[in-house]
mmCIF file of C-alpha atoms and ligand atoms in Angstrom:
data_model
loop_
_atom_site.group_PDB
_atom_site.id
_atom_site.type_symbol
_atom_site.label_atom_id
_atom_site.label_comp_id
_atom_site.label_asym_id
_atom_site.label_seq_id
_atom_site.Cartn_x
_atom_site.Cartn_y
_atom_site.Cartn_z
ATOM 1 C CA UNK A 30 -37.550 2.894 5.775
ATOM 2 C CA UNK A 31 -35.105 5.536 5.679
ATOM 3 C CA UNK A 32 -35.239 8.266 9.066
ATOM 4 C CA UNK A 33 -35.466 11.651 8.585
ATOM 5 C CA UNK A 34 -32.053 12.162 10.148
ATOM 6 C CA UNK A 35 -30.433 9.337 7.906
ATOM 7 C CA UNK A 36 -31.909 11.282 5.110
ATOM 8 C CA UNK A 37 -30.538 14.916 5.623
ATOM 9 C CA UNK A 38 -27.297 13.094 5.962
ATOM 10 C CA UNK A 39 -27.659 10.966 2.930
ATOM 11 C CA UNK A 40 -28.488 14.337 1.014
ATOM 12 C CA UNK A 41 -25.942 16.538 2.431
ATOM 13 C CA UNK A 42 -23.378 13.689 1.075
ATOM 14 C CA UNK A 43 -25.056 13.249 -2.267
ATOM 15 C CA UNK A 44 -24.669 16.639 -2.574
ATOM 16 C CA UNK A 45 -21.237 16.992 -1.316
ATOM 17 C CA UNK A 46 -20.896 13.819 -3.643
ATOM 18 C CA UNK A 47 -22.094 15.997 -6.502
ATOM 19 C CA UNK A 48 -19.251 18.421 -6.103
ATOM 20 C CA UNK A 49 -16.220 16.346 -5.688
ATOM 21 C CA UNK A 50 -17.309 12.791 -7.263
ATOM 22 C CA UNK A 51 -20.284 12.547 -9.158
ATOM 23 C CA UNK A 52 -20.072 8.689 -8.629
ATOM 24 C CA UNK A 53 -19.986 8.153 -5.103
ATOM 25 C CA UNK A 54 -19.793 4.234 -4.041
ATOM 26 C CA UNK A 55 -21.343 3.174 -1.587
ATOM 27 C CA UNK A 56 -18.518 2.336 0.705
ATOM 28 C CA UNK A 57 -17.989 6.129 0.859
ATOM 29 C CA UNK A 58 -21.399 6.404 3.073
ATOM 30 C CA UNK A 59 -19.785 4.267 5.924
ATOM 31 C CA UNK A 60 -19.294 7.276 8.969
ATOM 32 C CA UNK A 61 -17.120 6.003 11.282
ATOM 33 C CA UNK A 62 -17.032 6.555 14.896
ATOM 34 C CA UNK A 63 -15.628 6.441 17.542
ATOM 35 C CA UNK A 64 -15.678 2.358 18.878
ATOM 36 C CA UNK A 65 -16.153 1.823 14.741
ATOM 37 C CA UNK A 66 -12.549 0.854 13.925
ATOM 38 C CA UNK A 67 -11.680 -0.132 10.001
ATOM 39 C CA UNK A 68 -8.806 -1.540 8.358
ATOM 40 C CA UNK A 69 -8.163 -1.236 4.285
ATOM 41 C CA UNK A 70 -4.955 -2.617 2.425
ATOM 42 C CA UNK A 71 -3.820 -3.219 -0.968
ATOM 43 C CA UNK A 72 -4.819 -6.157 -3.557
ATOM 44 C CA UNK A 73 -5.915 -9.663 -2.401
ATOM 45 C CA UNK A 74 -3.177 -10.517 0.089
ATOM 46 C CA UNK A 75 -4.774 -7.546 1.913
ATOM 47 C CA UNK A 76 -7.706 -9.617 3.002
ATOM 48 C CA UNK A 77 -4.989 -12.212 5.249
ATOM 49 C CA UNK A 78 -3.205 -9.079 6.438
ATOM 50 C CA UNK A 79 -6.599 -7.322 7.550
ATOM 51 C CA UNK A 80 -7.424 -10.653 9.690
ATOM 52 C CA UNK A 81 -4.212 -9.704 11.357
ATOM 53 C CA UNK A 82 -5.019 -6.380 11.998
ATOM 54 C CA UNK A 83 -8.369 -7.258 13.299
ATOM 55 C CA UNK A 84 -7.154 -9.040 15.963
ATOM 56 C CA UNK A 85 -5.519 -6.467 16.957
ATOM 57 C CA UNK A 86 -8.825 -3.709 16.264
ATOM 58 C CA UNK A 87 -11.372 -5.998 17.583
ATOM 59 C CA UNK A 88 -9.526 -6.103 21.367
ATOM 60 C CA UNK A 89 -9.792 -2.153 21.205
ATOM 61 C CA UNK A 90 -6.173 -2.213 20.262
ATOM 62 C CA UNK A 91 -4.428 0.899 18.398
ATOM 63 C CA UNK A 92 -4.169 1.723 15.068
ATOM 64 C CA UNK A 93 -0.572 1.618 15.136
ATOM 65 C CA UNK A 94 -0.612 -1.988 16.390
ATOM 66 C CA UNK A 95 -3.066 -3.242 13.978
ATOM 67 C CA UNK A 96 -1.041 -1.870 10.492
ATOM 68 C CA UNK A 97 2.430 -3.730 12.128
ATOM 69 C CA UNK A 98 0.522 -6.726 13.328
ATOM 70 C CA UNK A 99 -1.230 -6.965 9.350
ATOM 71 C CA UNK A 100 1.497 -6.597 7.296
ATOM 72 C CA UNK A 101 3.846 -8.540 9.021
ATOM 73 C CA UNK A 102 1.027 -11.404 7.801
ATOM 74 C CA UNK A 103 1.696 -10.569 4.621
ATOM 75 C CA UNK A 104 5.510 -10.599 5.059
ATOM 76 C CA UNK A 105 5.694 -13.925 6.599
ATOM 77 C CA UNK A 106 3.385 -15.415 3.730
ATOM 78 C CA UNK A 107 5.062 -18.281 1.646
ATOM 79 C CA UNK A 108 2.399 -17.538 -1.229
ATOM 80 C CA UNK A 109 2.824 -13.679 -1.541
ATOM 81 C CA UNK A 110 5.968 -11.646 -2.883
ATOM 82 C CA UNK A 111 6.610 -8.764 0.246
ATOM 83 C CA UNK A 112 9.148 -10.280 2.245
ATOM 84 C CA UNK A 113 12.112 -11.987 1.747
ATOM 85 C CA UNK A 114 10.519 -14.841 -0.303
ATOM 86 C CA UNK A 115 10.338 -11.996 -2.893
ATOM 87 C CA UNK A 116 12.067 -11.523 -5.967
ATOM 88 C CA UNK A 117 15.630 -10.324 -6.057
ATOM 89 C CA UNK A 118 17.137 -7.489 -7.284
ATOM 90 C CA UNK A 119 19.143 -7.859 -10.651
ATOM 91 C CA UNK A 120 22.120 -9.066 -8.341
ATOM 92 C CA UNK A 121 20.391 -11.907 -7.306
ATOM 93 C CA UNK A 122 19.443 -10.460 -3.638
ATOM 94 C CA UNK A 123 16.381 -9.607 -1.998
ATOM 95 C CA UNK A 124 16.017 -5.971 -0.568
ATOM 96 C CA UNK A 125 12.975 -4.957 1.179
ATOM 97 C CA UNK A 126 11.793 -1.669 2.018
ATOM 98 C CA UNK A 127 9.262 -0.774 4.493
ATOM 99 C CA UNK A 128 7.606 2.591 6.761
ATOM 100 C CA UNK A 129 5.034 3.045 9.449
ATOM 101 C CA UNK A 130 3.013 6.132 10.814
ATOM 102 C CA UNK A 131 1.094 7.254 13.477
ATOM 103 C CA UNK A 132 -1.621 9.389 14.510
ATOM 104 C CA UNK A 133 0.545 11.706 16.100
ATOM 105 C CA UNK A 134 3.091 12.440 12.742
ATOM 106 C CA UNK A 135 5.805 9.785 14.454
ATOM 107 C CA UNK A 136 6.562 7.902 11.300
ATOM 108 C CA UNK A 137 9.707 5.366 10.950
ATOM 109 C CA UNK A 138 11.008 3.370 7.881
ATOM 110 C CA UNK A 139 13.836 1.219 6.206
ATOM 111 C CA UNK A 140 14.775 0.729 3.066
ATOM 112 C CA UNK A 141 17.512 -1.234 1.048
ATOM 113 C CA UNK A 142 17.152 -4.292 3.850
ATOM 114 C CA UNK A 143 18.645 -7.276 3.581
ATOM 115 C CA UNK A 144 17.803 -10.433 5.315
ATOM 116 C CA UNK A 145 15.751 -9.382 8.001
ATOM 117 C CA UNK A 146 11.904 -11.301 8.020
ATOM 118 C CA UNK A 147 9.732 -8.140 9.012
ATOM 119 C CA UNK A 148 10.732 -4.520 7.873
ATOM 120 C CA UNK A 149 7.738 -3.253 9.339
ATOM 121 C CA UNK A 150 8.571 -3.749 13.099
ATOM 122 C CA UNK A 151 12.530 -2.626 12.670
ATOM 123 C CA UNK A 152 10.995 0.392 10.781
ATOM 124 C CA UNK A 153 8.440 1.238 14.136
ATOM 125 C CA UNK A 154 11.625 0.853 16.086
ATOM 126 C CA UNK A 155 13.576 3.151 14.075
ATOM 127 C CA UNK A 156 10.353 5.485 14.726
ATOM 128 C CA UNK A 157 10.094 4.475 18.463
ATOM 129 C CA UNK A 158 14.054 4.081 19.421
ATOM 130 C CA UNK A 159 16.439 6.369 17.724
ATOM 131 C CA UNK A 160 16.048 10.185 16.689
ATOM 132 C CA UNK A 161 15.597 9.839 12.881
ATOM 133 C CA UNK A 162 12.935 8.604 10.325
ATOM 134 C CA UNK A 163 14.828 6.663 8.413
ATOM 135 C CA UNK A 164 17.829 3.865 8.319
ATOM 136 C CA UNK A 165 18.915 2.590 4.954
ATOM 137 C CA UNK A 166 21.081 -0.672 3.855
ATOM 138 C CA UNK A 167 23.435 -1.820 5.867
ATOM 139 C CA UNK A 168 23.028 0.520 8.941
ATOM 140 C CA UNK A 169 19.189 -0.170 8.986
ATOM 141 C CA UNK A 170 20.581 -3.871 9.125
ATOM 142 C CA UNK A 171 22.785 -3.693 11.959
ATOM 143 C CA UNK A 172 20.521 -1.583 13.642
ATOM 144 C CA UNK A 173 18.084 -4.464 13.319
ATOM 145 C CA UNK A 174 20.544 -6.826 14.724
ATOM 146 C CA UNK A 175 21.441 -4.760 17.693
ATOM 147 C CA UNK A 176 17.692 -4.244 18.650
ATOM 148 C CA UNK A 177 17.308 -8.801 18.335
ATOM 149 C CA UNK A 178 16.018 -8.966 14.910
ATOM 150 C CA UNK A 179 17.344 -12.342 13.849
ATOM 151 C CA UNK A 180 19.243 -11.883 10.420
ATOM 152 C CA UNK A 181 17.783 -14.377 8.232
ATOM 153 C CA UNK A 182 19.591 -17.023 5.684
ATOM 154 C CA UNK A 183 20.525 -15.020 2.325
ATOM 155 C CA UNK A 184 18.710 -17.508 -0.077
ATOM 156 C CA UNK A 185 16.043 -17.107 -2.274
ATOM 157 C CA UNK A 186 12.960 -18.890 -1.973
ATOM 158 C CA UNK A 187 12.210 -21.798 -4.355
ATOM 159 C CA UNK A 188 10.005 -19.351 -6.531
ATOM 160 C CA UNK A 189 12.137 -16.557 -6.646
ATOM 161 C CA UNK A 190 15.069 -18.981 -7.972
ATOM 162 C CA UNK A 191 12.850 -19.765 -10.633
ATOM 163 C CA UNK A 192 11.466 -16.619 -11.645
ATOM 164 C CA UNK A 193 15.181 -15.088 -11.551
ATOM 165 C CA UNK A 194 16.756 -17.880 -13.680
ATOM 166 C CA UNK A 195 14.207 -17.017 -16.191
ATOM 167 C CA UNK A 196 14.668 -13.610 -15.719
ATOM 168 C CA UNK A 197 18.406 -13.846 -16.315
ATOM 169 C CA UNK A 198 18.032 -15.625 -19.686
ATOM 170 C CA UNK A 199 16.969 -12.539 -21.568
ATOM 171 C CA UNK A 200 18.420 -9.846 -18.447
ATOM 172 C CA UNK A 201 16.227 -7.474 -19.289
ATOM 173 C CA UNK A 202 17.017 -4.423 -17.443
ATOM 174 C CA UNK A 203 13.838 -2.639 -18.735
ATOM 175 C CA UNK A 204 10.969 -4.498 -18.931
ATOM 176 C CA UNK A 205 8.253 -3.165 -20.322
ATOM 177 C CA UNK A 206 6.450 -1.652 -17.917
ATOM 178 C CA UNK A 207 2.807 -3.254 -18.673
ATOM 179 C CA UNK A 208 2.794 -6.933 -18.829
ATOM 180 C CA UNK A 209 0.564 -7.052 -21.735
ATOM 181 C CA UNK A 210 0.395 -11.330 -21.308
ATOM 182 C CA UNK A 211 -0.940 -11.076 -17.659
ATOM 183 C CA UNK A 212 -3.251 -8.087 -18.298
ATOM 184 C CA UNK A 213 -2.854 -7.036 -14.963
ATOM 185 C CA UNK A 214 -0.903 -3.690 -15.820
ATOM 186 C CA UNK A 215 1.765 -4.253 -13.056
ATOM 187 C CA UNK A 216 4.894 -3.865 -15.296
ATOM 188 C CA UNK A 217 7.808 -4.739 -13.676
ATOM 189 C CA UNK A 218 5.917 -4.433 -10.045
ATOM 190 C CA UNK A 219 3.897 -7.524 -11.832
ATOM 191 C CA UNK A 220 2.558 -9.792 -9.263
ATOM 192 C CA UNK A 221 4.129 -13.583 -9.498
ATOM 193 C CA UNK A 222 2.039 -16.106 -10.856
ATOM 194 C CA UNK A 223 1.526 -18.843 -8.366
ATOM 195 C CA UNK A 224 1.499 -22.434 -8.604
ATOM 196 C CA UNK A 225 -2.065 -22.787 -7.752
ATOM 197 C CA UNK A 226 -2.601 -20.047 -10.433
ATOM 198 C CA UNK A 227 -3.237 -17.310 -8.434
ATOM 199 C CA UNK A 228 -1.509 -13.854 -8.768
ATOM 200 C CA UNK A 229 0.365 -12.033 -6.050
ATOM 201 C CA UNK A 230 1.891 -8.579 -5.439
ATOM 202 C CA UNK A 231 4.781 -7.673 -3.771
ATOM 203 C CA UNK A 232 3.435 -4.831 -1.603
ATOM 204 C CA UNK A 233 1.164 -4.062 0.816
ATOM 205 C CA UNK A 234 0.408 -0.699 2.187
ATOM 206 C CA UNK A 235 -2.155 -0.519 5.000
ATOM 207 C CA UNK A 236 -3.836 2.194 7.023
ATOM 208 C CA UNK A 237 -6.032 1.549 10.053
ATOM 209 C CA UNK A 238 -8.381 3.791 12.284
ATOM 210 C CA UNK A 239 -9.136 1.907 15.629
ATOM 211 C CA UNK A 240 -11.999 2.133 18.297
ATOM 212 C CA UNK A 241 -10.357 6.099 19.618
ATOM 213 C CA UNK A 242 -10.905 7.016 15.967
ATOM 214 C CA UNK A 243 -6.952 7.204 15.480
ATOM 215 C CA UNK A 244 -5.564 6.713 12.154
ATOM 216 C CA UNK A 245 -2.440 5.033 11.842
ATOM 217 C CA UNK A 246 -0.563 3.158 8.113
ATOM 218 C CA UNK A 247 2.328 0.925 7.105
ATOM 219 C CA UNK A 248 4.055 -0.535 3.799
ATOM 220 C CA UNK A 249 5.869 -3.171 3.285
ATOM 221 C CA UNK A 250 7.535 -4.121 -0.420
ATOM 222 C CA UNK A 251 10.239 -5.833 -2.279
ATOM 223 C CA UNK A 252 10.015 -3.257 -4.722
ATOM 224 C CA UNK A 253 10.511 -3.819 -7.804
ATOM 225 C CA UNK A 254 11.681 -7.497 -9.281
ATOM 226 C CA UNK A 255 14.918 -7.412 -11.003
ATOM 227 C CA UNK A 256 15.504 -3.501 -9.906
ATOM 228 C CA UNK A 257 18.735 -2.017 -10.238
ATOM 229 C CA UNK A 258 20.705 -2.797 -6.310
ATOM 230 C CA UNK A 259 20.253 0.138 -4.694
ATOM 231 C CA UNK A 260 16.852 0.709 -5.606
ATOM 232 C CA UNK A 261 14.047 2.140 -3.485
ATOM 233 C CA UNK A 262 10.668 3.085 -4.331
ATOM 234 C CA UNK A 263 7.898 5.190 -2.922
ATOM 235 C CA UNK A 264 7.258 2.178 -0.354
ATOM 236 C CA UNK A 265 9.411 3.235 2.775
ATOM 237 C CA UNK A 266 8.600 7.096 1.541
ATOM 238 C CA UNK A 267 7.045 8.992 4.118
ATOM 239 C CA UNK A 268 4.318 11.014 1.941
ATOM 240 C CA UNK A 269 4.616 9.028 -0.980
ATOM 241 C CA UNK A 270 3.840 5.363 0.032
ATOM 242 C CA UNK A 271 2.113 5.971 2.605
ATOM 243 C CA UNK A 272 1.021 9.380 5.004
ATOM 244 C CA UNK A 273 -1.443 9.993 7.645
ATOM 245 C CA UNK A 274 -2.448 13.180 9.020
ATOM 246 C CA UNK A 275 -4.783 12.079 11.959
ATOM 247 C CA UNK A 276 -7.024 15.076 11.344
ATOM 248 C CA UNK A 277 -7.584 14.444 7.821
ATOM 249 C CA UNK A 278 -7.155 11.287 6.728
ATOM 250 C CA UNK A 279 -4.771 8.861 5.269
ATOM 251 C CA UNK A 280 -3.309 7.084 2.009
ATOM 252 C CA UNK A 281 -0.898 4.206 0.672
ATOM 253 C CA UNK A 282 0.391 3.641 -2.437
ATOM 254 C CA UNK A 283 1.022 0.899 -4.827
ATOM 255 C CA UNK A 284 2.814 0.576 -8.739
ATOM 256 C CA UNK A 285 5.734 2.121 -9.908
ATOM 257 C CA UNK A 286 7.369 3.894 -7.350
ATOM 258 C CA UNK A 287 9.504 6.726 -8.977
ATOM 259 C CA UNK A 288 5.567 7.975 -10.523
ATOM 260 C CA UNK A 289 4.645 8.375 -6.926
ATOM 261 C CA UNK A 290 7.502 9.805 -5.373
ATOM 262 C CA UNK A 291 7.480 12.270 -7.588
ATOM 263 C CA UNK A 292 4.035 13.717 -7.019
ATOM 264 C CA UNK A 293 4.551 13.375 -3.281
ATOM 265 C CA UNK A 294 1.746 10.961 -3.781
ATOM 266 C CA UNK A 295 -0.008 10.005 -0.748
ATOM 267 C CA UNK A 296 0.273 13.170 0.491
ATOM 268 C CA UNK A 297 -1.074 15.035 -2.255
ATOM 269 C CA UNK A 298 -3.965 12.650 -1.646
ATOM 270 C CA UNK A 299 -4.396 13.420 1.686
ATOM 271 C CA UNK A 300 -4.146 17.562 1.270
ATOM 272 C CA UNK A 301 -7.116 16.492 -1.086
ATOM 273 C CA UNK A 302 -9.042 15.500 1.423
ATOM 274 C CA UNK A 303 -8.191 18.323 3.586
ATOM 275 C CA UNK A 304 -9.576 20.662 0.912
ATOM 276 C CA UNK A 305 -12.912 18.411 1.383
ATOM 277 C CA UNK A 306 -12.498 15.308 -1.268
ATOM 278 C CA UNK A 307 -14.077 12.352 -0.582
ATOM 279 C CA UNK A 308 -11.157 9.597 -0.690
ATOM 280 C CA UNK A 309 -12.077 8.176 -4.028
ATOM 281 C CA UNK A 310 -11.926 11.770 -6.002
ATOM 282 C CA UNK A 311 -8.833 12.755 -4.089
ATOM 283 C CA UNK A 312 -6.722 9.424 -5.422
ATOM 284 C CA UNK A 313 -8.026 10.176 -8.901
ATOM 285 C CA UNK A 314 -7.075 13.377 -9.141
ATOM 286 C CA UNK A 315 -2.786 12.341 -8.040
ATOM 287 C CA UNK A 316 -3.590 9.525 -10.412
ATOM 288 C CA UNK A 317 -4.663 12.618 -13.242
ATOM 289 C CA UNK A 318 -1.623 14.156 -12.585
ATOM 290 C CA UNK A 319 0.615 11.044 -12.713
ATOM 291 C CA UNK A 320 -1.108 10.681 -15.930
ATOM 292 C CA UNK A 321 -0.918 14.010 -17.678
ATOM 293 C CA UNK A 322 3.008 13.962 -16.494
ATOM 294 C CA UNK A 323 4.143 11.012 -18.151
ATOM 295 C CA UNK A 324 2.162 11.551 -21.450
ATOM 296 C CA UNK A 325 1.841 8.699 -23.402
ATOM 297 C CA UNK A 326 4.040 6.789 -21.639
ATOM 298 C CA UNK A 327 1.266 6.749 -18.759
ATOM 299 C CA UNK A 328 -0.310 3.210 -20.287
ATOM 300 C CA UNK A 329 2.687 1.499 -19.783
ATOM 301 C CA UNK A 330 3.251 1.801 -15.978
ATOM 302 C CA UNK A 331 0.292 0.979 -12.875
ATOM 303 C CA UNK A 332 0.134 3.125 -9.736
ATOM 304 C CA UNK A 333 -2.573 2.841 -7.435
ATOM 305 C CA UNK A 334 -4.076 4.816 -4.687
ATOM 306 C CA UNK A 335 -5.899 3.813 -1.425
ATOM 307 C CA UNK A 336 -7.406 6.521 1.031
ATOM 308 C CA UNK A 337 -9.432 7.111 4.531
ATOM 309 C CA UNK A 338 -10.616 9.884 5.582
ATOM 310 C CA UNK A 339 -11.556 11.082 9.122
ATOM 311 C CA UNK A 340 -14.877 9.980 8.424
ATOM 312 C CA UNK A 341 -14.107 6.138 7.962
ATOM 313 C CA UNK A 342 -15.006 6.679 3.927
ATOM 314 C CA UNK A 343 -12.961 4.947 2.073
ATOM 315 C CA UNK A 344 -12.074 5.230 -1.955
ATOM 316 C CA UNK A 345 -9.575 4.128 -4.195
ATOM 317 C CA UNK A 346 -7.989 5.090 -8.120
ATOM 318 C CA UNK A 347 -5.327 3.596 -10.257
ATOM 319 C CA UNK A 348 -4.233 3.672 -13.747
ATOM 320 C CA UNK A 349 -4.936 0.710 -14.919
ATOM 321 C CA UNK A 350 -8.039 -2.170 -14.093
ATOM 322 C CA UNK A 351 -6.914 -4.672 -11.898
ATOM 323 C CA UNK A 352 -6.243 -2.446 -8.699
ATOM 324 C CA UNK A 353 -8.450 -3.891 -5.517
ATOM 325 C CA UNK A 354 -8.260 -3.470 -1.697
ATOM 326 C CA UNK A 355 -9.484 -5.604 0.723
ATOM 327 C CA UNK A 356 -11.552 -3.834 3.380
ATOM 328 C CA UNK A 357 -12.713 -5.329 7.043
ATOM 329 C CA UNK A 358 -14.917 -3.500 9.331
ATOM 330 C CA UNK A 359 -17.495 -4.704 12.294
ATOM 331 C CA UNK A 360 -19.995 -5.063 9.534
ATOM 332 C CA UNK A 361 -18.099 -6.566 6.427
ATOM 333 C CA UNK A 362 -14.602 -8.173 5.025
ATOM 334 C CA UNK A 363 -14.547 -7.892 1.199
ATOM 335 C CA UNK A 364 -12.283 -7.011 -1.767
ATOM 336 C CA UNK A 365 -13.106 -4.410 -3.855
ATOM 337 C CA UNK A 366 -12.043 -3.479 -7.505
ATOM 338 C CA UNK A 367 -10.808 -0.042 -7.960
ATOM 339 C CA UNK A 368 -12.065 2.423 -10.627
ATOM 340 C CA UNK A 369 -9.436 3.405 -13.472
ATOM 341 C CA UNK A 370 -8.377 5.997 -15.871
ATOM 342 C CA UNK A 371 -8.036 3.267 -18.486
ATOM 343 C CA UNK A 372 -11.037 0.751 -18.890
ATOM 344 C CA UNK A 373 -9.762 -1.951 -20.583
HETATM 345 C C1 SD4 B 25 7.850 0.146 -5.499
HETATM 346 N N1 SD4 B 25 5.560 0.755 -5.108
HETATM 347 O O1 SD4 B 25 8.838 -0.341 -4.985
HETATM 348 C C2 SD4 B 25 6.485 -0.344 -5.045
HETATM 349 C C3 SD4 B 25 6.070 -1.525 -5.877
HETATM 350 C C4 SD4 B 25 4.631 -1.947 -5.757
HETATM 351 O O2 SD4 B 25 3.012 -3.582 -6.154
HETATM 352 O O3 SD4 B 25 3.795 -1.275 -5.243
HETATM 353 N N2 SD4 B 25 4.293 -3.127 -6.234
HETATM 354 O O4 SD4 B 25 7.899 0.988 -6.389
#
C-alpha cells in the first residue's frame, strides 16, 4: 500500500514528469541519498565495468575511485574494443583517448595515446599531478612513462589484425556511417562482432555518485576504427564526453564524436538538468539538436546520451535503437535499452 508521504512525492514527480517528460520510466523515481551510491555506464560491457566500480561503492569508497576502478575493467577486457586490443587507426596503430572528473570540477584527460594499457588512471594523474587538463600524443605518453605506466608492446590484438586486413582491402576512408548489415546504427564507432557472436563497443563512459552523495565520471575509447591518425573524439572532451557538475548532475557520451563536440554535449545535458529536466528529457533534447543540425544526414550517424542527476534519477536518449546502459545500485544490476528518435 502506498504511504501518504510516498504519494505526495510520487505526485509532485508525475507532475514534474508532466512538464519535462511526459513518459517518465520508472528508473527516474529512484531518490538517492546519501549512503545510496549508484553507478551507470554505457552498452553491455558496462555491466563488467559497474562490478568494478561496486567494489569500490559498496566499501563506502568515492565516486572518483569507483569510475577509474570500472573502466579500467573494461580496458583490460580481451572481449571488448576500449583499450589497446581495439581497432587501429587507418595507419595500422591503436590510439586511445580517455578523461575523468570529479565532484569538485578537477577533471584530467589524454588523448592520441599510444601503447599505454589504462588511459583512465594516466588521465586522473594528469588531473591529480601536473597543472593542466589535458596531455595529448606523445607528451601524454612520456608523461605516462615518467609517472611508471609500463609502455605496452605496439601490436594489435589477434582481432584487430583481422578486422584491419579486411578493412584495408576496400580502405574505405568513409564508411558509411550506419552499418545497415548489423542494424545496430554504430557507423564507423560499430561495435566488433565477436567470436562467440556477441557485439562490443569501443567506449565506455561512466559516472558514479557514492555513499557522500558525490558525483564523479570517466571515458575511456579507441575512438573511431580506421580514423584518420590524429583523430580524437568527444571521449577525452571535458563537456562533451563526459561532465559533472556535483550540484546538478552528470552525463557521458557515446557515437560519433565530432556530433557531440560540437553541441558541447554532455554539458548541454547537464545545464538541462540545472534548468529542472529529469535526465531522460535533458539527453533528448542535445540528441534534438544533434538531429535538427545535421538534417538528413542525422540517420546515418549514432550518438547516445547517459545522465544522473543530483537526485540518483537516471535517463538516457540516442539516435538510433540499440543504445543501452547498464545500471547497478544496492537494489538492482540490469541493462537497460534506451529510447530513440528513430524507432526502427
Ligand atoms: C568517439 N565517441 O571517438 C567515440 C566513439 C564511441 O562507441 O563512442 N563509440 O567519437
Amino acid at each position: 500500500m502506498i504511504n501518504r508521504r510516498k504519494f505526495i512525492h510520487a505526485s509532485v514527480f508525475t507532475s514534474l514528469a508532466g512538464l519535462t517528460n511526459k513518459r517518465l520510466p520508472a528508473i527516474q523515481d529512484r531518490q538517492a541519498v546519501k549512503g545510496n551510491p549508484i553507478v551507470i555506464s554505457t552498452w553491455d560491457a558496462g555491466l563488467e565495468a559497474n562490478k568494478g566500480a561496486w567494489e569500490v561503492l559498496s566499501k563506502n569508497g568515492t565516486a572518483l575511485d569507483a569510475v577509474e576502478k570500472g573502466v579500467m575493467v573494461t580496458e583490460s577486457s580481451k572481449n571488448c574494443c576500449v583499450g589497446l586490443g581495439a581497432n587501429p587507426d587507418r595507419d595500422g596503430f591503436v590510439t586511445l583517448d580517455s578523461c575523468i572528473m570529479d565532484h569538485q570540477f578537477n577533471c584530467g584527460s589524454v588523448a592520441f595515446l599510444e601503447r599505454i594499457k589504462h588511459p583512465v588512471s594516466v588521465a586522473r594523474r594528469v588531473m591529480e599531478k601536473t597543472p593542466h587538463v589535458m596531455l595529448v600524443g606523445i607528451g601524454a605518453q612520456q608523461f605516462a612513462v615518467a609517472e611508471g605506466f609500463p609502455l605496452e608492446e605496439q601490436k594489435l590484438s589477434e582481432d584487430a589484425q583481422r578486422a584491419y586486413d579486411n578493412w584495408l582491402k576496400k580502405s574505405e576512408y568513409h564508411p558509411p556511417a550506419v552499418n545497415v548489415e548489423n542494424k545496430q546504427g554504430h557507423g564507423p564507432f560499430a561495435p566488433a562482432k565477436l567470436d562467440n557472436g556477441e557485439w562490443n563497443h569501443d567506449t565506455i563512459g561512466m559516472v558514479a555518485m557514492d555513499a557522500m552523495g558525490n558525483l564523479s565520471g570517466s571515458c575511456t575509447t579507441s575512438g573511431a576504427g580506421f580514423k584518420m591518425r590524429g583523430r580524437v573524439g568527444d571521449s577525452p572532451i571535458i563537456g562533451a564526453g563526459l561532465f559533472v557538475d556535483n550540484e546538478v548532475g552528470a552525463c557521458t557520451a557515446t557515437g560519433q564524436g565530432e556530433d557531440v563536440i560540437r553541441v558541447a554535449g554532455s554539458h548541454s545535458v547537464v545545464e538541462l538538468m540545472r534548468q529542472g529536466l529529469f535526465p531522460e528529457a535533458a539527453c533528448k533534447k542535445i540528441v534534438e539538436r544533434i538531429v535538427k543540425i545535421k538534417g538528413e544526414k542525422a540517420k546515418d550517424i549514432q550518438v547516445a546520451f547517459l545522465a544522473v542527476n543530483k537526485k540518483g534519477q537516471v535517463g538516457a536518449y540516442a539516435i538510433h535503437p540499440g543504445f543501452e546502459y547498464a545500471i547497478k545500485t544496492n537494489e538492482m544490476e540490469k541493462l537497460v535499452k534506451a529510447k530513440s528518435w528513430l524507432n526502427t
